[in-house]
């Protein structure tokens, strides 16, 4: 049973409160630190005086830009980060100074005594405004405030336009939502001459974080170590963070451990929400309903510096095209700097936003043609064995089966007979299982499989457990390869000085890319074990199910471990293996085969809209997935429901309201996330066809589960309200207005 | 204020504790920092997330909102104390089976709430979904948590 499995992130320790997150960890002599942040969206720092703060008893360090290294750095190719603002602040919350003190009281006192005089500058708050010639330039070297501009075109677009019989489209906007991780962002930092810098930080891309931070500090990478404690939720928020750097410079200055735990207010002010996109879209279909063209223009608000927003734009402009047989597509993407707090990834980034628009417009096309929206989708979807318009090779694709099953489970055929104000909506989604191009130098994953003296197996990986169940998936993969019980496998990761290099747990890489590495290492370990047995007992001895029966005797893995240690000066038997996916890096036009395999999903939502208030309640939800073989059914289902819940929040209630660069609702009281009563029963099914490129046939699941939710709920609302909402969130007020306008 | 005024006595996890400090300090901080009971988590400090739920005289409350002095002489139970209770153990098993835990940050608070509800089902109008109204979970979407509780209740009804 699951609860017996040993793992640092074991269920039992979480359920009994024993799991230690950063907030629960302390080091002797630890200081507490805090940050002075800009109250202005754009301003020149005229005077910065920290002398009074330095005099407070108990204050150990006060740092500003003048005291720290000044290297341009950043996690992507856009190196626009600095540790502290030097002469200009670019957004509300920009770091101006930081203080480390013996006590929270001393810290509070000192923070209040930092004197900053600003000269407020003109600011810009929307991506399209940022492109105007009159907009202030945020980074002088970036013309037009546009760090990224992409154009993608495929197929004969002009011909497609000519063939169109029905054209639907519109202007769509997706909201700035907060990842809503329950554990606030935190870091514990320690510096010593011998060890260098150690950061306990909940990053799920710790090696990239190490590279980024080392560059910012001017240190060689091997002087920076990132240790990843259990992460209390991230959903993209906890990759690479300035607060880690602030703790780093403070510990290097004071030579004492430094801890920073953001309170919820500061977390929401600076936690880098989902990149808001504005999308202009058009889809054309011929008389029979074949999609002849798709055209989109996307503007993305990066905020004042680049986290991972470029990848969001690229994904939005390309990925959803790989669900349908569009005869031609055209996309233009603009990523713009604004004086808002920087934005970054959230689960399903770029794809889920664009799918909201695409899936909405497809329903409009179906209405215009007088077709059932599910039938229109069935007519246009990609199939197994095909290569999609941007080059994705689909060795497996059960999308058709997903749609048929979702129809059956949801009772789709009652769609025309629903009572008033009820609606059923469908949406599809695809995703990748790891994307080649995240790190051009290496696309794979490495795992170590070790036979311990106890006869148990330890797996080390560079990927990170986020509570999604990665450790139990890996344990299952290793257990199968070694023919032993899962409870004998422990999975370890999250220490850049101990475990193998990994790109990080993003782009749904864990199950397929990391899992394949675990499978490879485990198989090789099994081979080494078999060889050792032959050596020890002779050719007729065979290993099976965790032991060898030979000459009337039974030898366990523990015995086998002892044989190896006896011959190798006490060394454990271990193998290290690297999986390199057989993918093709997308070219400059985004054509390629970037992932070992591609998961798909079809979702149906049922809603009831209150015509008096516009309030929407999701009353039923059906999610059918093609994720290949499901390795851990319980966690897979729990992840899908979790994604549906996030989607319900995204579409109906969540909105990080930012006016003039200032977050207006930075508390969980004012930013409402779904509670237990907001989530209807969710029925889930998997169409399980093993994929040849996945470990034991698996494809990814966590992100693709969120991708269709906004589209499905949006379509259900459109069906119920007989009016199309295009601006998220579809709050009660917006839906009410929509219904009034229609009437 | 004399130091005498700052002394509070609690009954924590069955143990009598005399504590001295700022009487308006949040109970959650006293538990976590002074008594090293870090099973009680802090997610928001505004009474919204429920990560800090503890029992005071059997009632689940948000310990981030309670000044230490307000809990004087009360019986406080934290997640650390519930482990040995058989019903709690059954809940642990059911939660693991249904996938009611992912990142685990909300989990201790939710377990305290659920345990309280299992003790006294009239507590929140009899319904486990409303019992969870003061606990947020961003990972699981709640349904697996609800099925875990249903499993425990069913097992009880059928006498297993
Ligand atoms: S920390 Fe107490 S309710 Fe969130
Ligand atoms: S399990 Fe992560 S917040 Fe509930």
Coordinates of N, CA and C in Angstrom, one line a residue, chain A residues 479-667:
Chain A
X479 N 10.5 -0.3 -10.1 CA 10.1 -1.6 -9.6 C 9.7 -2.6 -10.7
X480 N 9.1 -2.1 -11.7 CA 8.8 -3.0 -12.8 C 10.0 -3.5 -13.5
X481 N 11.0 -2.6 -13.7 CA 12.2 -3.0 -14.4 C 13.0 -4.1 -13.6
X482 N 12.9 -3.9 -12.3 CA 13.7 -4.8 -11.4 C 12.9 -5.9 -10.8
X483 N 11.6 -6.0 -11.2 CA 10.7 -7.1 -10.8 C 10.7 -7.1 -9.2
X484 N 10.5 -6.0 -8.6 CA 10.4 -6.0 -7.2 C 9.2 -5.2 -6.8
X485 N 8.9 -5.1 -5.5 CA 7.7 -4.4 -5.0 C 8.1 -2.9 -5.0
X486 N 7.2 -2.0 -5.3 CA 7.4 -0.6 -5.3 C 7.9 -0.1 -4.0
X487 N 7.4 -0.8 -2.9 CA 7.8 -0.3 -1.6 C 9.3 -0.4 -1.3
X488 N 10.0 -1.1 -2.2 CA 11.4 -1.2 -2.0 C 12.2 -0.1 -2.6
X489 N 11.5 0.8 -3.3 CA 12.2 1.8 -4.1 C 12.0 3.2 -3.4
X490 N 13.1 3.9 -3.2 CA 13.1 5.3 -2.7 C 13.6 6.2 -3.9
X491 N 12.9 7.3 -4.0 CA 13.3 8.2 -5.1 C 13.9 9.5 -4.5
X492 N 15.0 9.9 -4.9 CA 15.6 11.1 -4.3 C 16.0 12.1 -5.4
X493 N 15.8 13.4 -5.1 CA 16.2 14.4 -6.1 C 16.2 15.8 -5.4
X494 N 16.7 16.8 -6.1 CA 16.6 18.1 -5.5 C 17.8 18.6 -4.7
X495 N 19.0 18.2 -5.2 CA 20.2 18.8 -4.6 C 21.2 18.8 -5.7
X496 N 21.5 20.0 -6.1 CA 22.4 20.2 -7.3 C 23.8 19.7 -7.1
X497 N 24.2 19.5 -5.8 CA 25.5 19.0 -5.6 C 25.6 17.5 -5.5
X498 N 24.4 16.8 -5.5 CA 24.4 15.4 -5.2 C 23.8 14.6 -6.4
X499 N 22.8 15.2 -6.9 CA 22.0 14.4 -7.9 C 22.3 14.8 -9.3
X500 N 22.0 13.9 -10.2 CA 22.4 14.2 -11.6 C 21.7 15.4 -12.2
X501 N 22.3 16.0 -13.1 CA 21.8 17.2 -13.8 C 20.4 17.0 -14.4
X502 N 19.6 18.0 -14.2 CA 18.3 17.9 -14.9 C 17.9 19.3 -15.4
X503 N 17.1 19.3 -16.5 CA 16.7 20.6 -17.0 C 15.7 21.2 -16.1
X504 N 14.9 20.3 -15.5 CA 13.9 20.9 -14.5 C 12.5 20.4 -14.9
X505 N 11.7 20.5 -13.9 CA 10.4 19.9 -14.1 C 9.4 21.0 -14.6
X506 N 9.5 21.1 -15.9 CA 8.6 22.1 -16.6 C 8.3 21.5 -17.9
X507 N 7.3 22.1 -18.6 CA 6.9 21.6 -19.9 C 6.5 20.1 -19.8
X508 N 5.9 19.7 -18.7 CA 5.4 18.3 -18.5 C 6.5 17.3 -18.8
X509 N 7.7 17.5 -18.3 CA 8.9 16.7 -18.7 C 8.9 15.4 -17.8
X510 N 8.4 15.5 -16.5 CA 8.8 14.5 -15.5 C 8.5 13.1 -15.9
X511 N 7.2 12.8 -16.3 CA 6.9 11.4 -16.5 C 7.7 10.8 -17.7
X512 N 7.7 11.5 -18.8 CA 8.2 10.8 -20.0 C 9.8 11.0 -20.1
X513 N 10.3 12.2 -20.0 CA 11.7 12.4 -20.1 C 12.5 11.8 -18.9
X514 N 12.0 12.3 -17.7 CA 12.7 11.7 -16.5 C 12.4 10.3 -16.3
X515 N 11.2 9.9 -16.6 CA 10.7 8.5 -16.5 C 11.5 7.5 -17.4
X516 N 11.8 8.0 -18.6 CA 12.6 7.1 -19.5 C 14.0 7.0 -19.0
X517 N 14.6 8.0 -18.3 CA 15.9 7.9 -17.8 C 15.9 6.9 -16.6
X518 N 14.9 7.0 -15.8 CA 14.7 6.0 -14.7 C 14.6 4.6 -15.2
X519 N 13.8 4.4 -16.2 CA 13.6 3.1 -16.8 C 15.0 2.6 -17.4
X520 N 15.7 3.4 -18.0 CA 17.0 3.0 -18.6 C 18.0 2.6 -17.5
X521 N 18.1 3.5 -16.5 CA 19.0 3.2 -15.4 C 18.6 1.9 -14.7
X522 N 17.3 1.7 -14.5 CA 16.8 0.5 -13.7 C 17.1 -0.7 -14.5
X523 N 16.9 -0.6 -15.9 CA 17.1 -1.8 -16.7 C 18.6 -2.2 -16.7
X524 N 19.4 -1.2 -16.8 CA 20.9 -1.4 -16.7 C 21.3 -2.0 -15.4
X525 N 20.7 -1.5 -14.3 CA 21.0 -2.1 -13.0 C 20.6 -3.6 -13.0
X526 N 19.4 -3.9 -13.5 CA 18.9 -5.3 -13.6 C 20.0 -6.1 -14.4
X527 N 20.5 -5.6 -15.4 CA 21.5 -6.3 -16.2 C 22.8 -6.6 -15.4
X528 N 23.2 -5.6 -14.7 CA 24.4 -5.7 -13.9 C 24.2 -6.7 -12.8
X529 N 23.0 -6.7 -12.2 CA 22.7 -7.7 -11.2 C 22.7 -9.1 -11.8
X530 N 22.1 -9.3 -13.0 CA 22.1 -10.6 -13.6 C 23.5 -11.1 -13.9
X531 N 24.4 -10.2 -14.3 CA 25.8 -10.5 -14.6 C 26.5 -10.9 -13.4
X532 N 26.2 -10.2 -12.3 CA 26.9 -10.5 -11.0 C 26.5 -11.9 -10.5
X533 N 25.3 -12.2 -10.7 CA 24.8 -13.5 -10.3 C 25.4 -14.7 -11.0
X534 N 25.5 -14.5 -12.3 CA 26.2 -15.5 -13.2 C 27.6 -15.7 -12.7
X535 N 28.3 -14.6 -12.4 CA 29.6 -14.6 -11.9 C 29.8 -15.4 -10.6
X536 N 28.8 -15.1 -9.7 CA 28.9 -15.7 -8.4 C 28.5 -17.1 -8.3
X537 N 27.4 -17.4 -9.1 CA 26.7 -18.7 -8.9 C 26.8 -19.6 -10.2
X538 N 27.2 -19.0 -11.3 CA 27.2 -19.8 -12.5 C 26.0 -19.5 -13.5
X539 N 26.2 -19.9 -14.7 CA 25.3 -19.5 -15.8 C 23.9 -19.9 -15.6
X540 N 23.7 -21.0 -14.8 CA 22.3 -21.5 -14.7 C 21.5 -20.7 -13.7
X541 N 22.1 -19.8 -12.9 CA 21.4 -19.0 -11.9 C 20.7 -17.8 -12.5
X542 N 19.5 -17.7 -12.3 CA 18.7 -16.6 -12.9 C 18.0 -15.8 -11.9
X543 N 18.1 -14.5 -12.1 CA 17.4 -13.6 -11.2 C 15.9 -13.4 -11.6
X544 N 15.0 -13.5 -10.7 CA 13.6 -13.3 -11.0 C 12.9 -12.8 -9.8
X545 N 12.0 -11.8 -10.0 CA 11.2 -11.3 -8.9 C 12.0 -11.0 -7.6
X546 N 13.1 -10.3 -7.8 CA 13.8 -9.8 -6.6 C 14.7 -10.8 -5.9
X547 N 14.9 -12.0 -6.5 CA 15.8 -13.0 -5.8 C 16.3 -14.0 -6.8
X548 N 17.2 -14.8 -6.4 CA 17.7 -15.9 -7.2 C 17.5 -17.2 -6.4
X549 N 16.9 -18.2 -7.0 CA 16.9 -19.6 -6.4 C 18.0 -20.4 -7.0
X550 N 18.8 -20.9 -6.2 CA 19.9 -21.7 -6.8 C 20.4 -22.7 -5.8
X551 N 20.5 -23.9 -6.3 CA 21.0 -25.0 -5.4 C 20.3 -25.2 -4.1
X552 N 18.9 -25.0 -4.3 CA 18.1 -25.2 -3.1 C 18.2 -24.0 -2.1
X553 N 18.9 -23.0 -2.5 CA 19.0 -21.8 -1.6 C 18.4 -20.6 -2.3
X554 N 18.0 -19.6 -1.5 CA 17.4 -18.4 -2.0 C 18.3 -17.2 -1.7
X555 N 18.7 -16.5 -2.7 CA 19.5 -15.3 -2.4 C 18.7 -14.0 -2.7
X556 N 18.7 -13.1 -1.8 CA 17.9 -11.9 -1.9 C 18.7 -10.8 -2.5
X557 N 18.1 -9.7 -2.8 CA 18.8 -8.5 -3.3 C 19.9 -8.1 -2.3
X558 N 19.5 -8.3 -1.1 CA 20.5 -7.9 0.0 C 21.8 -8.7 -0.1
X559 N 21.6 -10.0 -0.4 CA 22.8 -10.9 -0.6 C 23.6 -10.4 -1.8
X560 N 22.8 -10.1 -2.8 CA 23.5 -9.7 -4.1 C 24.3 -8.4 -3.8
X561 N 23.7 -7.5 -3.1 CA 24.4 -6.2 -2.7 C 25.7 -6.5 -2.0
X562 N 25.6 -7.5 -1.1 CA 26.8 -7.8 -0.3 C 27.9 -8.4 -1.2
X563 N 27.5 -9.2 -2.2 CA 28.5 -9.8 -3.1 C 29.2 -8.6 -3.8
X564 N 28.5 -7.7 -4.3 CA 29.1 -6.6 -5.0 C 30.0 -5.8 -4.1
X565 N 29.6 -5.5 -2.9 CA 30.4 -4.7 -2.0 C 31.7 -5.4 -1.7
X566 N 31.6 -6.8 -1.5 CA 32.8 -7.5 -1.2 C 33.8 -7.4 -2.3
X567 N 33.4 -7.3 -3.5 CA 34.3 -7.3 -4.6 C 34.8 -5.9 -4.9
X568 N 34.1 -4.9 -4.4 CA 34.4 -3.5 -4.8 C 34.7 -2.6 -3.7
X569 N 35.4 -3.1 -2.7 CA 35.9 -2.3 -1.6 C 34.8 -1.5 -1.0
X570 N 33.6 -2.2 -0.8 CA 32.5 -1.6 -0.1 C 31.6 -0.7 -0.9
X571 N 31.9 -0.6 -2.1 CA 31.2 0.3 -3.0 C 29.8 -0.3 -3.4
X572 N 28.8 0.5 -3.4 CA 27.5 0.0 -3.8 C 27.4 -0.1 -5.3
X573 N 26.6 -1.1 -5.7 CA 26.3 -1.3 -7.2 C 25.4 -0.2 -7.7
X574 N 25.9 0.7 -8.6 CA 25.0 1.7 -9.1 C 25.3 2.0 -10.5
X575 N 24.3 2.4 -11.3 CA 24.5 2.8 -12.7 C 23.8 4.1 -12.9
X576 N 24.4 4.8 -13.8 CA 23.9 6.1 -14.2 C 23.6 6.1 -15.7
X577 N 22.4 6.5 -16.0 CA 22.0 6.4 -17.4 C 21.3 7.7 -17.9
X578 N 21.6 8.0 -19.1 CA 21.0 9.2 -19.7 C 20.0 8.9 -20.8
X579 N 18.9 9.4 -20.7 CA 17.9 9.3 -21.8 C 17.9 10.5 -22.7
X580 N 18.1 10.3 -24.0 CA 18.1 11.5 -24.9 C 16.9 11.2 -25.9
X581 N 15.9 12.1 -25.8 CA 14.7 11.8 -26.6 C 15.1 11.9 -28.1
X582 N 14.4 11.2 -28.9 CA 14.6 11.2 -30.3 C 13.6 12.2 -30.9
X583 N 14.0 13.5 -30.6 CA 13.1 14.6 -31.1 C 13.8 15.4 -32.1
X584 N 13.1 16.3 -32.7 CA 13.7 17.3 -33.6 C 13.5 18.7 -33.1
X585 N 14.6 19.4 -32.9 CA 14.5 20.7 -32.4 C 13.7 21.6 -33.4
X586 N 12.6 22.3 -32.9 CA 11.9 23.1 -33.8 C 12.8 24.2 -34.5
X587 N 12.7 24.4 -35.8 CA 13.5 25.4 -36.4 C 13.0 26.8 -36.1
X588 N 13.6 27.8 -36.8 CA 13.3 29.2 -36.5 C 11.8 29.5 -36.8
X589 N 11.2 28.7 -37.6 CA 9.8 28.9 -37.9 C 8.9 28.0 -37.0
X590 N 9.5 27.4 -36.0 CA 8.8 26.6 -35.1 C 8.3 25.3 -35.7
X591 N 9.0 24.8 -36.8 CA 8.6 23.5 -37.3 C 9.6 22.5 -36.7
X592 N 9.0 21.4 -36.3 CA 9.9 20.3 -35.7 C 9.0 19.3 -34.9
X593 N 9.7 18.4 -34.3 CA 9.0 17.3 -33.6 C 9.6 17.4 -32.2
X594 N 9.1 18.3 -31.4 CA 9.8 18.7 -30.1 C 9.6 17.8 -28.9
X595 N 8.8 16.8 -29.0 CA 8.5 16.0 -27.8 C 8.4 14.5 -28.2
X596 N 8.8 13.6 -27.3 CA 8.8 12.2 -27.6 C 7.4 11.7 -27.9
X597 N 6.4 12.3 -27.2 CA 5.0 12.0 -27.5 C 4.1 13.1 -27.1
X598 N 2.8 13.0 -27.4 CA 1.9 14.1 -27.2 C 0.6 13.6 -26.6
X599 N 0.2 14.1 -25.4 CA -1.0 13.7 -24.8 C -2.2 14.6 -25.4
X600 N -3.4 14.0 -25.3 CA -4.6 14.7 -25.8 C -5.7 14.6 -24.7
X601 N -6.6 15.5 -24.9 CA -7.8 15.4 -23.9 C -9.0 16.0 -24.6
X602 N -10.2 15.5 -24.2 CA -11.5 16.1 -24.5 C -12.2 16.3 -23.3
X603 N -12.7 17.5 -23.0 CA -13.4 17.8 -21.8 C -14.8 18.3 -22.2
X604 N -15.8 18.0 -21.3 CA -17.1 18.6 -21.4 C -17.5 19.2 -20.1
X605 N -18.0 20.5 -20.1 CA -18.4 21.1 -18.9 C -19.9 21.4 -19.0
X606 N -20.6 21.2 -17.9 CA -22.0 21.6 -17.9 C -22.2 22.8 -16.8
X607 N -22.8 23.8 -17.3 CA -23.0 25.0 -16.4 C -24.5 25.4 -16.2
X608 N -24.7 26.1 -15.2 CA -26.0 26.7 -15.0 C -25.7 28.2 -14.7
X609 N -26.4 29.0 -15.6 CA -26.1 30.5 -15.4 C -27.4 31.1 -14.8
X610 N -27.2 31.8 -13.8 CA -28.4 32.5 -13.1 C -28.7 33.8 -13.9
X611 N -29.8 33.8 -14.6 CA -30.1 35.0 -15.4 C -30.3 36.3 -14.6
X612 N -30.6 36.2 -13.4 CA -30.8 37.4 -12.5 C -29.5 38.0 -12.2
X613 N -28.4 37.2 -12.0 CA -27.2 37.7 -11.5 C -26.0 37.5 -12.5
X614 N -26.2 36.6 -13.4 CA -25.1 36.2 -14.3 C -24.1 35.2 -13.7
X615 N -24.4 34.8 -12.4 CA -23.5 33.9 -11.8 C -23.5 32.5 -12.4
X616 N -22.3 32.0 -12.6 CA -22.3 30.6 -13.3 C -21.9 29.6 -12.3
X617 N -22.6 28.5 -12.3 CA -22.1 27.4 -11.5 C -21.8 26.2 -12.4
X618 N -20.6 25.6 -12.2 CA -20.3 24.4 -13.0 C -21.0 23.3 -12.2
X619 N -21.9 22.6 -12.9 CA -22.7 21.5 -12.3 C -22.2 20.1 -12.6
X620 N -21.5 20.0 -13.7 CA -21.0 18.7 -14.1 C -19.7 18.9 -14.9
X621 N -18.8 17.9 -14.8 CA -17.6 18.0 -15.6 C -17.1 16.6 -16.0
X622 N -16.7 16.4 -17.2 CA -16.2 15.1 -17.7 C -14.9 15.4 -18.4
X623 N -13.9 14.6 -18.1 CA -12.6 14.8 -18.6 C -12.1 13.4 -19.1
X624 N -11.8 13.3 -20.4 CA -11.3 12.1 -21.0 C -9.9 12.3 -21.6
X625 N -9.0 11.5 -21.2 CA -7.6 11.8 -21.5 C -6.9 10.6 -22.3
X626 N -6.1 11.0 -23.2 CA -5.2 10.1 -23.8 C -3.8 10.4 -23.3
X627 N -3.4 9.8 -22.3 CA -2.0 10.0 -21.8 C -1.2 8.8 -21.8
X628 N -1.6 7.9 -22.8 CA -0.9 6.6 -22.9 C -1.3 5.8 -21.7
X629 N -0.3 4.9 -21.3 CA -0.6 4.1 -20.1 C -0.6 5.0 -18.9
X630 N -1.5 4.8 -18.0 CA -1.6 5.6 -16.8 C -0.8 4.8 -15.7
X631 N 0.3 5.4 -15.3 CA 1.2 4.7 -14.3 C 0.7 4.7 -12.9
X632 N -0.1 5.8 -12.6 CA -0.5 5.9 -11.2 C -1.9 6.5 -11.2
X633 N -2.9 5.6 -11.3 CA -4.2 6.1 -11.5 C -4.7 7.1 -10.5
X634 N -4.5 6.8 -9.2 CA -5.0 7.6 -8.1 C -4.5 9.1 -8.3
X635 N -3.1 9.2 -8.5 CA -2.6 10.5 -8.6 C -3.0 11.2 -9.9
X636 N -3.1 10.4 -11.0 CA -3.5 10.9 -12.3 C -4.9 11.6 -12.1
X637 N -5.8 10.8 -11.5 CA -7.2 11.4 -11.3 C -7.1 12.6 -10.5
X638 N -6.4 12.6 -9.4 CA -6.3 13.7 -8.5 C -5.8 14.9 -9.2
X639 N -4.8 14.7 -10.1 CA -4.2 15.8 -10.8 C -5.2 16.4 -11.8
X640 N -6.0 15.6 -12.4 CA -7.0 16.1 -13.4 C -8.0 16.9 -12.7
X641 N -8.5 16.4 -11.5 CA -9.5 17.2 -10.8 C -8.9 18.5 -10.3
X642 N -7.7 18.4 -9.9 CA -7.0 19.7 -9.4 C -6.9 20.7 -10.6
X643 N -6.6 20.2 -11.8 CA -6.5 21.1 -12.9 C -7.9 21.7 -13.3
X644 N -8.9 20.8 -13.2 CA -10.3 21.3 -13.5 C -10.7 22.4 -12.4
X645 N -10.3 22.2 -11.2 CA -10.6 23.2 -10.2 C -9.9 24.5 -10.5
X646 N -8.6 24.4 -10.9 CA -7.9 25.6 -11.2 C -8.5 26.3 -12.4
X647 N -9.0 25.5 -13.4 CA -9.6 26.1 -14.5 C -11.0 26.8 -14.1
X648 N -11.7 26.2 -13.2 CA -12.9 26.8 -12.8 C -12.6 28.2 -12.1
X649 N -11.6 28.2 -11.3 CA -11.2 29.4 -10.7 C -10.8 30.5 -11.8
X650 N -10.0 30.0 -12.7 CA -9.5 30.9 -13.7 C -10.6 31.6 -14.5
X651 N -11.6 30.7 -14.9 CA -12.6 31.2 -15.8 C -13.7 32.0 -15.1
X652 N -14.0 31.6 -13.9 CA -15.2 32.2 -13.2 C -14.9 33.2 -12.2
X653 N -13.7 33.1 -11.5 CA -13.6 34.1 -10.3 C -12.2 34.7 -10.2
X654 N -11.2 34.1 -10.7 CA -9.8 34.7 -10.4 C -9.4 35.8 -11.3
X655 N -8.8 36.8 -10.7 CA -8.3 37.9 -11.5 C -7.4 38.7 -10.6
X656 N -6.1 38.8 -10.9 CA -5.2 39.6 -10.1 C -5.4 41.0 -10.7
X657 N -6.1 41.8 -10.0 CA -6.4 43.1 -10.6 C -5.3 44.1 -10.4
X658 N -4.8 44.6 -11.5 CA -3.6 45.5 -11.5 C -4.0 46.8 -12.1
X659 N -4.0 47.9 -11.4 CA -4.3 49.2 -11.9 C -3.1 50.1 -11.7
X660 N -2.7 50.8 -12.8 CA -1.5 51.6 -12.7 C -0.4 50.9 -12.1
X661 N -0.3 49.6 -12.4 CA 0.8 48.8 -11.9 C 0.7 48.3 -10.5
X662 N -0.4 48.7 -9.9 CA -0.6 48.3 -8.5 C -1.6 47.2 -8.3
X663 N -1.1 46.1 -7.6 CA -2.1 45.0 -7.4 C -3.1 45.4 -6.4
X664 N -4.4 45.3 -6.8 CA -5.5 45.8 -6.0 C -6.1 44.8 -5.0
X665 N -5.7 43.5 -5.3 CA -6.3 42.5 -4.4 C -5.3 41.5 -4.0
X666 N -4.2 42.0 -3.3 CA -3.2 41.1 -2.9 C -3.4 40.3 -1.6
X667 N -4.6 39.7 -1.5 CA -4.8 38.8 -0.3 C -5.8 37.7 -0.7

